[in-house]
């Protein structure tokens, strides 16, 4: 099958590309490199373009006959979306609409969308099920929920879709061919590992007065390679003519911010200083996935998503980057 991966130079997208290539699919990556890196592109064909440019979108879809699209390109920073909501909606809704419209016009059958646990906001219960209420607290979360709804309505145009609601993504390719690589890091584990490597002084604990076991936020972390595998399973499901819909992708286990930092200290054997800071707007106290639907429908097993296993691959990747830069 021929698959277009938008955002295929990014963290999740590059791992999804690797999984597709192993699956035997032909892959074209489309990325504007605003957040991704050319070094992470494993596909033989790369198109440098922006989804906000309709001509560029038409060009790549006209040049190939794609069977499916994995849409991973997005503005992914919730804090940034609060500072500039219009830019977030422009990138995550308008750009995505450009892609979807052209996909429908070109007869692309299957569409996999990178959504987010942010669609839930403050959940009324844990673990969170796919049919629980949606009440996003940030423009980022609302942009993901809006496009999920657009995709659902697009079924009348003949396109089949799955929305994968990522919880907190972590880890790196176990073979260390690719991994997390951002110029301005925002993810907790990567930030803690940067402190361990001496790239920054400390980790900020944003809020220590939440109603959780140690006062810090609780999050569900999932290994990026497990996440990539879910994309393949979702595509296979659509190819078999089975119904799409949303799926939670997490480990089903919650870890507090303090617990994650302690695990980073244990894995690295290095001190990681912390500083207590005020809560960030839009941060729910706890997000933990109910993954039974993905396990049942996609035969999905997040087997790499134990905390120490994720940290082990992330630490090995960061050390590899450190050695390569010397």
Short mmCIF file of C-alpha atoms in Angstrom, two decimals:
data_model
loop_
_atom_site.label_atom_id
_atom_site.label_comp_id
_atom_site.label_asym_id
_atom_site.label_seq_id
_atom_site.Cartn_x
_atom_site.Cartn_y
_atom_site.Cartn_z
CA UNK A 1 0.00 0.00 0.00
CA UNK A 2 1.16 3.57 -0.64
CA UNK A 3 0.86 5.82 2.42
CA UNK A 4 1.37 9.56 2.86
CA UNK A 5 2.66 10.51 6.32
CA UNK A 6 2.32 14.18 7.21
CA UNK A 7 4.70 15.21 9.97
CA UNK A 8 6.86 12.20 9.14
CA UNK A 9 10.00 14.08 10.18
CA UNK A 10 8.64 14.53 13.70
CA UNK A 11 8.82 12.42 16.84
CA UNK A 12 5.72 10.24 16.43
CA UNK A 13 5.62 10.53 12.65
CA UNK A 14 9.15 9.20 12.14
CA UNK A 15 8.43 6.15 14.29
CA UNK A 16 5.19 5.55 12.38
CA UNK A 17 7.16 5.69 9.12
CA UNK A 18 9.57 3.06 10.41
CA UNK A 19 6.65 0.80 11.39
CA UNK A 20 5.04 1.24 7.95
CA UNK A 21 8.27 0.37 6.14
CA UNK A 22 8.63 -2.78 8.23
CA UNK A 23 5.02 -3.58 7.40
CA UNK A 24 5.96 -3.52 3.72
CA UNK A 25 4.21 -0.31 2.76
CA UNK A 26 5.52 2.37 0.40
CA UNK A 27 5.83 5.70 2.23
CA UNK A 28 6.04 9.35 1.20
CA UNK A 29 6.77 11.91 3.96
CA UNK A 30 5.36 15.44 3.77
CA UNK A 31 6.70 17.88 6.37
CA UNK A 32 7.49 21.59 6.64
CA UNK A 33 10.34 20.89 9.13
CA UNK A 34 9.06 23.56 11.53
CA UNK A 35 9.26 20.98 14.33
CA UNK A 36 10.58 17.86 12.60
CA UNK A 37 14.11 17.09 11.46
CA UNK A 38 15.25 15.87 8.06
CA UNK A 39 17.65 13.46 9.80
CA UNK A 40 14.68 11.49 11.20
CA UNK A 41 13.06 10.80 7.80
CA UNK A 42 13.49 7.11 6.97
CA UNK A 43 11.32 7.04 3.85
CA UNK A 44 13.05 7.21 0.49
CA UNK A 45 10.79 10.04 -0.69
CA UNK A 46 10.50 13.30 1.23
CA UNK A 47 8.45 16.33 0.18
CA UNK A 48 9.20 19.62 1.93
CA UNK A 49 5.86 21.41 2.07
CA UNK A 50 3.25 23.03 4.28
CA UNK A 51 -0.34 21.84 4.72
CA UNK A 52 -1.41 25.49 4.88
CA UNK A 53 -0.36 25.77 1.22
CA UNK A 54 -3.23 24.22 -0.80
CA UNK A 55 -1.07 24.07 -3.93
CA UNK A 56 1.58 22.03 -2.12
CA UNK A 57 -1.07 19.65 -0.80
CA UNK A 58 -2.60 19.26 -4.26
CA UNK A 59 0.86 18.69 -5.72
CA UNK A 60 1.86 15.80 -3.47
CA UNK A 61 -1.51 14.06 -3.77
CA UNK A 62 -1.59 14.55 -7.54
CA UNK A 63 1.89 13.03 -7.91
CA UNK A 64 0.94 9.76 -6.21
CA UNK A 65 -2.03 7.46 -5.89
CA UNK A 66 -2.20 7.08 -2.12
CA UNK A 67 -4.22 4.34 -0.48
CA UNK A 68 -4.03 5.95 2.96
CA UNK A 69 -2.88 8.98 4.93
CA UNK A 70 -1.35 9.10 8.40
CA UNK A 71 -1.87 12.68 9.53
CA UNK A 72 0.68 13.38 12.28
CA UNK A 73 1.51 17.01 11.44
CA UNK A 74 0.23 19.48 14.04
CA UNK A 75 0.98 22.27 16.47
CA UNK A 76 1.37 20.16 19.62
CA UNK A 77 2.14 22.60 22.44
CA UNK A 78 -0.92 23.27 24.66
CA UNK A 79 0.74 26.25 26.37
CA UNK A 80 1.55 27.84 23.02
CA UNK A 81 -2.05 27.33 21.94
CA UNK A 82 -3.27 29.30 24.96
CA UNK A 83 -0.95 32.18 24.03
CA UNK A 84 -2.07 32.19 20.38
CA UNK A 85 -5.33 30.28 19.87
CA UNK A 86 -5.87 31.53 16.32
CA UNK A 87 -2.52 30.15 15.16
CA UNK A 88 -3.30 26.79 16.74
CA UNK A 89 -6.70 26.52 15.03
CA UNK A 90 -5.15 27.64 11.75
CA UNK A 91 -2.53 24.89 11.91
CA UNK A 92 -4.60 22.09 13.40
CA UNK A 93 -7.98 22.68 11.78
CA UNK A 94 -7.49 24.73 8.60
CA UNK A 95 -4.36 22.86 7.48
CA UNK A 96 -5.98 19.52 8.32
CA UNK A 97 -9.08 20.50 6.36
CA UNK A 98 -6.89 21.29 3.34
CA UNK A 99 -5.45 17.78 3.53
CA UNK A 100 -8.80 16.08 4.05
CA UNK A 101 -10.50 17.95 1.20
CA UNK A 102 -7.77 16.99 -1.25
CA UNK A 103 -7.75 13.41 0.02
CA UNK A 104 -11.48 13.10 -0.65
CA UNK A 105 -11.10 14.67 -4.09
CA UNK A 106 -8.33 12.19 -4.96
CA UNK A 107 -10.23 9.15 -3.69
CA UNK A 108 -7.97 8.29 -0.76
CA UNK A 109 -9.80 5.61 1.18
CA UNK A 110 -8.27 5.52 4.65
CA UNK A 111 -7.25 8.33 7.02
CA UNK A 112 -5.51 7.93 10.40
CA UNK A 113 -5.53 11.06 12.57
CA UNK A 114 -3.16 11.86 15.44
CA UNK A 115 -5.52 13.12 18.13
CA UNK A 116 -4.89 13.62 21.83
CA UNK A 117 -6.08 12.86 25.35
CA UNK A 118 -6.41 16.65 25.64
CA UNK A 119 -9.90 16.31 24.12
CA UNK A 120 -11.18 15.13 27.52
CA UNK A 121 -10.09 18.08 29.66
CA UNK A 122 -10.65 17.30 33.35
CA UNK A 123 -12.10 13.78 33.27
CA UNK A 124 -14.99 12.86 35.50
CA UNK A 125 -13.48 9.44 36.18
CA UNK A 126 -10.34 7.37 35.70
CA UNK A 127 -9.44 5.53 33.63
CA UNK A 128 -10.91 7.50 30.73
CA UNK A 129 -13.05 5.72 28.14
CA UNK A 130 -13.47 6.86 24.54
CA UNK A 131 -17.15 7.70 25.08
CA UNK A 132 -16.53 9.89 28.13
CA UNK A 133 -17.45 13.61 27.84
CA UNK A 134 -15.17 15.91 25.84
CA UNK A 135 -14.35 19.21 27.52
CA UNK A 136 -10.96 20.45 26.24
CA UNK A 137 -9.24 23.03 28.45
CA UNK A 138 -6.92 24.40 25.76
CA UNK A 139 -7.25 25.49 22.12
CA UNK A 140 -4.91 22.59 21.32
CA UNK A 141 -7.31 20.05 22.78
CA UNK A 142 -10.30 21.74 21.19
CA UNK A 143 -8.60 21.80 17.78
CA UNK A 144 -8.09 18.03 17.99
CA UNK A 145 -11.71 17.45 19.01
CA UNK A 146 -12.98 19.72 16.21
CA UNK A 147 -11.08 17.82 13.55
CA UNK A 148 -12.20 14.47 14.97
CA UNK A 149 -15.78 15.66 14.41
CA UNK A 150 -14.98 16.85 10.90
CA UNK A 151 -13.49 13.45 10.09
CA UNK A 152 -16.54 11.66 11.44
CA UNK A 153 -18.83 13.74 9.23
CA UNK A 154 -16.55 13.17 6.22
CA UNK A 155 -17.59 9.52 6.22
CA UNK A 156 -20.48 10.57 3.97
CA UNK A 157 -17.82 11.36 1.32
CA UNK A 158 -16.56 7.79 1.40
CA UNK A 159 -13.44 8.24 3.51
CA UNK A 160 -12.84 5.86 6.42
CA UNK A 161 -11.02 7.17 9.47
CA UNK A 162 -9.56 6.35 12.86
CA UNK A 163 -8.66 8.99 15.46
CA UNK A 164 -5.88 7.87 17.80
CA UNK A 165 -5.98 9.74 21.10
CA UNK A 166 -2.40 9.81 22.32
CA UNK A 167 -1.70 10.10 26.01
CA UNK A 168 1.89 11.12 26.97
CA UNK A 169 4.36 9.79 24.42
CA UNK A 170 7.84 8.81 25.58
CA UNK A 171 10.82 6.60 24.77
CA UNK A 172 12.77 6.03 21.56
CA UNK A 173 13.17 3.43 18.84
CA UNK A 174 14.78 0.41 20.61
CA UNK A 175 17.31 0.19 17.77
CA UNK A 176 18.21 3.87 18.39
CA UNK A 177 17.85 4.72 14.71
CA UNK A 178 15.46 7.56 15.60
CA UNK A 179 14.11 9.21 18.75
CA UNK A 180 12.85 12.40 20.34
CA UNK A 181 14.72 15.46 19.03
CA UNK A 182 13.25 18.91 19.61
CA UNK A 183 15.04 22.24 19.60
CA UNK A 184 12.80 23.46 22.43
CA UNK A 185 11.84 20.47 24.54
CA UNK A 186 8.50 20.41 26.40
CA UNK A 187 8.03 16.73 27.32
CA UNK A 188 8.69 15.80 30.95
CA UNK A 189 10.95 12.77 30.47
CA UNK A 190 13.06 14.47 27.82
CA UNK A 191 13.39 17.57 30.01
CA UNK A 192 14.55 15.48 32.97
CA UNK A 193 17.10 13.67 30.80
CA UNK A 194 18.41 17.00 29.53
CA UNK A 195 19.05 17.95 33.16
CA UNK A 196 20.86 14.63 33.68
CA UNK A 197 23.07 15.46 30.68
CA UNK A 198 23.81 18.97 31.95
CA UNK A 199 21.91 20.73 29.15
CA UNK A 200 19.64 22.52 31.62
CA UNK A 201 19.77 23.21 35.37
CA UNK A 202 16.54 21.74 36.73
CA UNK A 203 13.07 20.40 36.08
CA UNK A 204 10.09 22.59 36.91
CA UNK A 205 7.24 20.96 38.81
CA UNK A 206 4.23 22.91 37.55
CA UNK A 207 1.81 22.61 40.46
CA UNK A 208 2.42 20.64 43.64
CA UNK A 209 -1.04 21.08 45.18
CA UNK A 210 -3.17 18.86 42.93
CA UNK A 211 -5.50 16.30 44.49
CA UNK A 212 -3.13 13.44 43.65
CA UNK A 213 -1.00 11.10 45.73
CA UNK A 214 1.97 13.49 45.91
CA UNK A 215 0.44 16.79 44.76
CA UNK A 216 1.84 16.72 41.23
CA UNK A 217 -0.02 15.89 38.02
CA UNK A 218 -0.51 12.23 37.11
CA UNK A 219 -0.07 11.17 33.49
CA UNK A 220 -0.26 7.99 31.44
CA UNK A 221 2.92 7.41 29.40
CA UNK A 222 3.08 5.26 26.28
CA UNK A 223 6.18 4.15 24.35
CA UNK A 224 6.45 5.80 20.94
CA UNK A 225 7.09 2.44 19.23
CA UNK A 226 3.94 0.98 20.79
CA UNK A 227 2.12 4.04 19.50
CA UNK A 228 3.54 3.51 16.01
CA UNK A 229 2.32 -0.08 16.07
CA UNK A 230 -1.21 1.12 16.79
CA UNK A 231 -1.15 3.13 13.54
CA UNK A 232 -0.40 -0.04 11.57
CA UNK A 233 -3.14 -1.93 13.37
CA UNK A 234 -5.62 0.89 12.70
CA UNK A 235 -4.75 0.92 9.00
CA UNK A 236 -5.14 -2.86 8.81
CA UNK A 237 -8.54 -2.56 10.45
CA UNK A 238 -9.74 -0.04 7.87
CA UNK A 239 -8.29 -2.10 5.01
CA UNK A 240 -10.38 -5.03 6.22
CA UNK A 241 -13.51 -2.89 5.93
CA UNK A 242 -14.09 -2.75 9.68
CA UNK A 243 -15.47 0.37 11.41
CA UNK A 244 -13.14 3.19 12.41
CA UNK A 245 -13.66 5.62 15.27
CA UNK A 246 -11.55 6.86 18.21
CA UNK A 247 -9.07 4.87 20.29
CA UNK A 248 -7.23 5.75 23.50
CA UNK A 249 -3.51 4.97 23.33
CA UNK A 250 -1.83 4.85 26.71
CA UNK A 251 -0.35 2.27 29.05
CA UNK A 252 -3.34 2.32 31.39
CA UNK A 253 -1.02 3.24 34.28
CA UNK A 254 -0.64 6.69 35.80
CA UNK A 255 2.67 8.11 37.07
CA UNK A 256 3.03 11.40 38.90
CA UNK A 257 5.53 14.04 37.81
CA UNK A 258 7.60 13.41 40.93
CA UNK A 259 7.58 9.65 40.24
CA UNK A 260 8.82 10.20 36.70
CA UNK A 261 11.66 12.45 37.86
CA UNK A 262 12.62 9.88 40.53
CA UNK A 263 12.66 7.17 37.84
CA UNK A 264 14.92 9.35 35.68
CA UNK A 265 17.33 9.68 38.60
CA UNK A 266 17.29 5.91 39.07
CA UNK A 267 17.84 5.09 35.38
CA UNK A 268 20.57 7.68 34.78
CA UNK A 269 22.26 7.49 38.16
CA UNK A 270 22.54 11.27 38.11
CA UNK A 271 21.06 14.05 40.26
CA UNK A 272 18.13 15.88 38.69
CA UNK A 273 17.28 19.02 40.69
CA UNK A 274 13.68 20.26 40.68
CA UNK A 275 11.99 23.54 41.46
CA UNK A 276 8.35 24.04 42.42
CA UNK A 277 6.42 26.40 40.14
CA UNK A 278 2.76 27.50 39.88
CA UNK A 279 0.24 25.39 38.00
CA UNK A 280 0.09 25.86 34.24
CA UNK A 281 -3.28 26.87 32.76
CA UNK A 282 -5.04 23.96 31.09
CA UNK A 283 -3.30 21.14 32.99
CA UNK A 284 -5.76 18.49 34.28
CA UNK A 285 -4.83 16.85 37.59
CA UNK A 286 -4.79 13.32 36.15
CA UNK A 287 -5.16 11.59 32.79
CA UNK A 288 -5.09 7.79 32.58
CA UNK A 289 -6.38 5.79 29.61
CA UNK A 290 -8.80 2.91 29.51
CA UNK A 291 -7.17 1.01 26.62
CA UNK A 292 -9.53 -1.96 26.42
CA UNK A 293 -11.09 -0.84 23.15
CA UNK A 294 -7.72 -0.60 21.38
CA UNK A 295 -6.64 -3.91 22.86
CA UNK A 296 -9.83 -5.61 21.65
CA UNK A 297 -10.31 -4.02 18.21
CA UNK A 298 -6.68 -3.50 17.21
CA UNK A 299 -5.12 -6.43 19.09
CA UNK A 300 -2.85 -3.73 20.52
CA UNK A 301 -0.39 -4.54 23.29
CA UNK A 302 1.65 -1.62 24.71
CA UNK A 303 4.36 -4.05 25.77
CA UNK A 304 7.22 -1.51 25.79
CA UNK A 305 5.34 1.02 27.92
CA UNK A 306 6.57 0.13 31.40
CA UNK A 307 8.11 3.29 32.86
CA UNK A 308 11.69 2.02 33.20
CA UNK A 309 11.63 0.47 29.70
CA UNK A 310 10.55 3.78 28.16
CA UNK A 311 13.16 5.69 30.09
CA UNK A 312 15.85 3.18 29.18
CA UNK A 313 15.39 3.72 25.45
CA UNK A 314 14.99 7.49 25.86
CA UNK A 315 18.21 7.71 27.89
CA UNK A 316 20.15 5.55 25.41
CA UNK A 317 18.96 7.78 22.55
CA UNK A 318 19.88 11.01 24.32
CA UNK A 319 23.33 9.66 25.16
CA UNK A 320 23.81 8.62 21.52
CA UNK A 321 22.97 12.17 20.43
CA UNK A 322 25.37 13.54 23.05
CA UNK A 323 28.24 11.39 21.78
CA UNK A 324 27.47 12.24 18.15
CA UNK A 325 27.65 15.98 18.86
CA UNK A 326 31.15 15.83 20.36
#
